[in-house]
CSV table of C-alpha atoms in Angstrom, one decimal:
chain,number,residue,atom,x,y,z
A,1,UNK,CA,0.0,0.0,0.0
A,2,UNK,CA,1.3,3.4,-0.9
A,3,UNK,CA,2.1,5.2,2.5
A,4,UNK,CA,0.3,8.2,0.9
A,5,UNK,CA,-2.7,6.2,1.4
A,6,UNK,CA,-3.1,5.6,5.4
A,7,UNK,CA,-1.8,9.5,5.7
A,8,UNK,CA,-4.6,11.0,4.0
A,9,UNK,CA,-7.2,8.8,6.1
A,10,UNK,CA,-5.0,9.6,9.5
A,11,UNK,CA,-5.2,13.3,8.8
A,12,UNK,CA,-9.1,13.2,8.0
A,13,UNK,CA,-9.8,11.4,11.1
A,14,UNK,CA,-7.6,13.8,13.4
A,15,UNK,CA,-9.5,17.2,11.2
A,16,UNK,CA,-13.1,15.7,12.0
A,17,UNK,CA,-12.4,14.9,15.6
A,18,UNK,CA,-10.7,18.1,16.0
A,19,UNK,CA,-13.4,20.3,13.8
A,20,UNK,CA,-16.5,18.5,14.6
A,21,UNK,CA,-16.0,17.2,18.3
A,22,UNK,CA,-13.6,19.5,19.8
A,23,UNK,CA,-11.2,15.9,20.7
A,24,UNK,CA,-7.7,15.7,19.1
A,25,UNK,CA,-6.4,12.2,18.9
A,26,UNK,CA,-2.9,11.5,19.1
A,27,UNK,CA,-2.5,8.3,16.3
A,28,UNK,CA,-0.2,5.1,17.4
A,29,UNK,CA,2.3,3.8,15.1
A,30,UNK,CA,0.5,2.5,11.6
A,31,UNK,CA,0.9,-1.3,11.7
A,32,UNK,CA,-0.5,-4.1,9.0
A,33,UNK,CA,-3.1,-5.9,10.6
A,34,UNK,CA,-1.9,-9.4,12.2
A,35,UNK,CA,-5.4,-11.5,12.1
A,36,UNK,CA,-9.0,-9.6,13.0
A,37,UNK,CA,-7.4,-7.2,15.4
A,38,UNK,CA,-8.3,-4.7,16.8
A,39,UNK,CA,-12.1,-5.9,18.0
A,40,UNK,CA,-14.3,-3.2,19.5
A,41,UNK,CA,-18.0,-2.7,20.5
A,42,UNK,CA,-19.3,-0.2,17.3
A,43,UNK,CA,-17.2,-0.2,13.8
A,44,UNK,CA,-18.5,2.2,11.0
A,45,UNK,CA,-17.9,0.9,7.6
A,46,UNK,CA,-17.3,2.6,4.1
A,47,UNK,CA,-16.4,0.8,1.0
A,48,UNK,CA,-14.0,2.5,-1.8
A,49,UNK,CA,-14.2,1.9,-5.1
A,50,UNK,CA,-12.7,4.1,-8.3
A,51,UNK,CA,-8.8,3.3,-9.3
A,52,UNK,CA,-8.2,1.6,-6.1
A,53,UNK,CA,-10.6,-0.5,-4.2
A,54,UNK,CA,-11.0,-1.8,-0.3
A,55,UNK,CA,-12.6,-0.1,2.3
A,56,UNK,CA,-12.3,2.1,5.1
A,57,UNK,CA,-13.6,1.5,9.5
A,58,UNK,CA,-13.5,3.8,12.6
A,59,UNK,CA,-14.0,1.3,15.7
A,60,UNK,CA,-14.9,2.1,19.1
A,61,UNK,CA,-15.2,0.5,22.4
A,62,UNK,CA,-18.9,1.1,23.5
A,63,UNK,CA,-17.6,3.7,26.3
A,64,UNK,CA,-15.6,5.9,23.2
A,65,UNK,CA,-18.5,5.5,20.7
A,66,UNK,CA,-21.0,7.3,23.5
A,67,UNK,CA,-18.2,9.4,24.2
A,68,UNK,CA,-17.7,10.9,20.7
A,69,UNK,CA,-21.3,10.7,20.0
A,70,UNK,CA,-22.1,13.2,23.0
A,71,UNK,CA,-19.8,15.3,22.2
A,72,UNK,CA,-21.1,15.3,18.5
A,73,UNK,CA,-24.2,16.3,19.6
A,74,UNK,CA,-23.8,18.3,22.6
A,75,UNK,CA,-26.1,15.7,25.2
A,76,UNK,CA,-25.3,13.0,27.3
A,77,UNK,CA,-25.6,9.6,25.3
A,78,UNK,CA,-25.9,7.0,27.7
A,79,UNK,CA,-26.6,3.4,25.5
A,80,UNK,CA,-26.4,2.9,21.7
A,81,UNK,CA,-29.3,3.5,20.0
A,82,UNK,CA,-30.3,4.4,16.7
A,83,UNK,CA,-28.8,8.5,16.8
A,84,UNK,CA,-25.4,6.8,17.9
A,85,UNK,CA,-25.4,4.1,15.1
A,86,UNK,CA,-26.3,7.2,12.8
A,87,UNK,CA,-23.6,9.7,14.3
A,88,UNK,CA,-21.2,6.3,14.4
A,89,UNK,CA,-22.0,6.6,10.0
A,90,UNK,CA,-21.5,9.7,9.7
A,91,UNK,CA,-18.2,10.2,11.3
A,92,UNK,CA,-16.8,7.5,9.4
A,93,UNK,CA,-18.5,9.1,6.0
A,94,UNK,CA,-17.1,12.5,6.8
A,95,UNK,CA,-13.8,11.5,7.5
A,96,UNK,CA,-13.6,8.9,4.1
A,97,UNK,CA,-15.1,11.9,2.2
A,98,UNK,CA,-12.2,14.3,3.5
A,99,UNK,CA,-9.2,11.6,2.6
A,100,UNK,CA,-10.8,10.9,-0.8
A,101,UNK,CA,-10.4,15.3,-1.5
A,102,UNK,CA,-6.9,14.0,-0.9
A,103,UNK,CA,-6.5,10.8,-2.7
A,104,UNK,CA,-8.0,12.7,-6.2
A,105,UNK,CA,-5.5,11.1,-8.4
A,106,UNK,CA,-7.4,7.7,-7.4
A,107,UNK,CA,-10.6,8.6,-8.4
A,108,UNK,CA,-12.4,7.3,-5.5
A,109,UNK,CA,-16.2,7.1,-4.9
A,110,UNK,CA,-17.9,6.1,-1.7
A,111,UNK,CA,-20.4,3.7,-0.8
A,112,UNK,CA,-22.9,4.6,2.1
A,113,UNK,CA,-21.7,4.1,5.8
A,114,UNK,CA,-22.6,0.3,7.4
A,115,UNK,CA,-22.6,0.1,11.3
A,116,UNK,CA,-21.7,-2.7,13.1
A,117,UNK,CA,-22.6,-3.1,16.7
A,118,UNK,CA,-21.6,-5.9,19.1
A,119,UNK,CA,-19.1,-6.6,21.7
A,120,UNK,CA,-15.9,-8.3,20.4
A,121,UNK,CA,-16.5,-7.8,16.5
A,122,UNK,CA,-14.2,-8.4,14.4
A,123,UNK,CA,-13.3,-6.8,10.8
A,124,UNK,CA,-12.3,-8.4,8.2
A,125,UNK,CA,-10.5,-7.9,4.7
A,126,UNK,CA,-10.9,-9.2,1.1
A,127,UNK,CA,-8.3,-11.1,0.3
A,128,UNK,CA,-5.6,-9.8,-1.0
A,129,UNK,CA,-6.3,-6.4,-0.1
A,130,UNK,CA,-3.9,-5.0,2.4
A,131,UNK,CA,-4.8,-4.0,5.8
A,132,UNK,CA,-3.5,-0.5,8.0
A,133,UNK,CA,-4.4,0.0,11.6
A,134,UNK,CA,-4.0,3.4,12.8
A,135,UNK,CA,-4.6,3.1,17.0
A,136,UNK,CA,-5.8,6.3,17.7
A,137,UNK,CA,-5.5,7.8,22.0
A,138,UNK,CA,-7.9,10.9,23.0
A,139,UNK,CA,-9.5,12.0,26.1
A,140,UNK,CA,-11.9,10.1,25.2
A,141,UNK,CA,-10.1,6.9,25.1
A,142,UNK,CA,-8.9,4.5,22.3
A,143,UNK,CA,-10.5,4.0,19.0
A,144,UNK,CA,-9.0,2.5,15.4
A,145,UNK,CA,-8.6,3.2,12.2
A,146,UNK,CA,-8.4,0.6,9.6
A,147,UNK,CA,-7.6,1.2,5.9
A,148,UNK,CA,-7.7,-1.5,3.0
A,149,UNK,CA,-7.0,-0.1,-0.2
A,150,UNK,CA,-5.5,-1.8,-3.4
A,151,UNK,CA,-4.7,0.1,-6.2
C-alpha cells in the first residue's frame, strides 16, 4: 500500500475529531493488521471503489462510541441506540469523504456508511487487499482506524 494512502485517512480522522468534536487524537504507530485485530463494540464501515478499491472503518469500544457521540451532539448519550449508530455513520462518512479530496488522483467514490454493533466484532478484509491499523488515544479513550485499499 502506498504510505500516501493511510496518511490522508489519519489526517481526515484527526481534522473531523478536532473540527467537529472539539477531541484531538494522538495516532499510534500504523501497523499491518496481524489477524482480525483490533475488536471493538461499534465499527462504522465505508467501501471505496474508483482506481483503487478496499474499504475504510473507525472502531470504538462502546464507552468511546457514547463518548464521541455526545460530544457530536452536545447531550449525554448514555446506550447505543439508533442516533449513535447514525452519528457512528456519519463520522466515518465524513472522515472517508475528507481523505478521498486528498486521494484525487485515485478517483475514488464512496459507498454509504454500514454500522456494526456488538461486543468483540471483528473486521475483516478481502483477500488480497492489504490492511492499515492506525490506534488512535484521545481523552476520550482509544479508537482505530483501519484502511484497506489496493490500487
Amino acid at each position: 500500500m502506498d504510505p500516501y494512502f493511510p496518511q490522508a485517512f489519519v489526517s481526515s480522522t484527526q481534522n473531523t475529531f478536532e473540527t467537529m468534536l472539539k477531541i484531538k487524537l494522538q495516532p499510534g504507530k500504523p501497523q499491518q493488521k496481524a489477524g482480525s485485530f483490533p475488536s471493538y463494540d461499534i465499527s462504522g464501515i465505508i467501501g471505496l471503489s474508483g482506481d483503487a478499491i478496499g474499504s475504510v472503518s473507525l472502531s470504538f469500544p462502546k464507552s468511546v462510541a457514547l463518548n464521541a457521540v455526545a460530544a457530536l451532539l452536545g447531550t449525554e448519550v448514555k446506550t447505543i441506540t439508533a442516533e449513535v449508530v447514525d452519528a457512528v455513520g456519519e463520522l466515518t462518512n465524513i472522515v472517508a469523504g475528507s481523505a478521498k479530496v486528498l486521494l484525487v488522483p485515485l478517483r475514488l467514490s464512496i459507498s454509504l456508511p454500514s454500522v456494526v454493533v456488538g461486543v468483540n466484532h471483528q473486521l475483516a478484509a478481502s483477500q488480497g487487499v492489504e490492511t492499515v491499523v492506525v490506534p488512535f488515544v484521545s481523552d476520550l479513550g482509544h479508537l482505530a482506524l483501519e484502511i484497506s485499499l489496493k490500487a
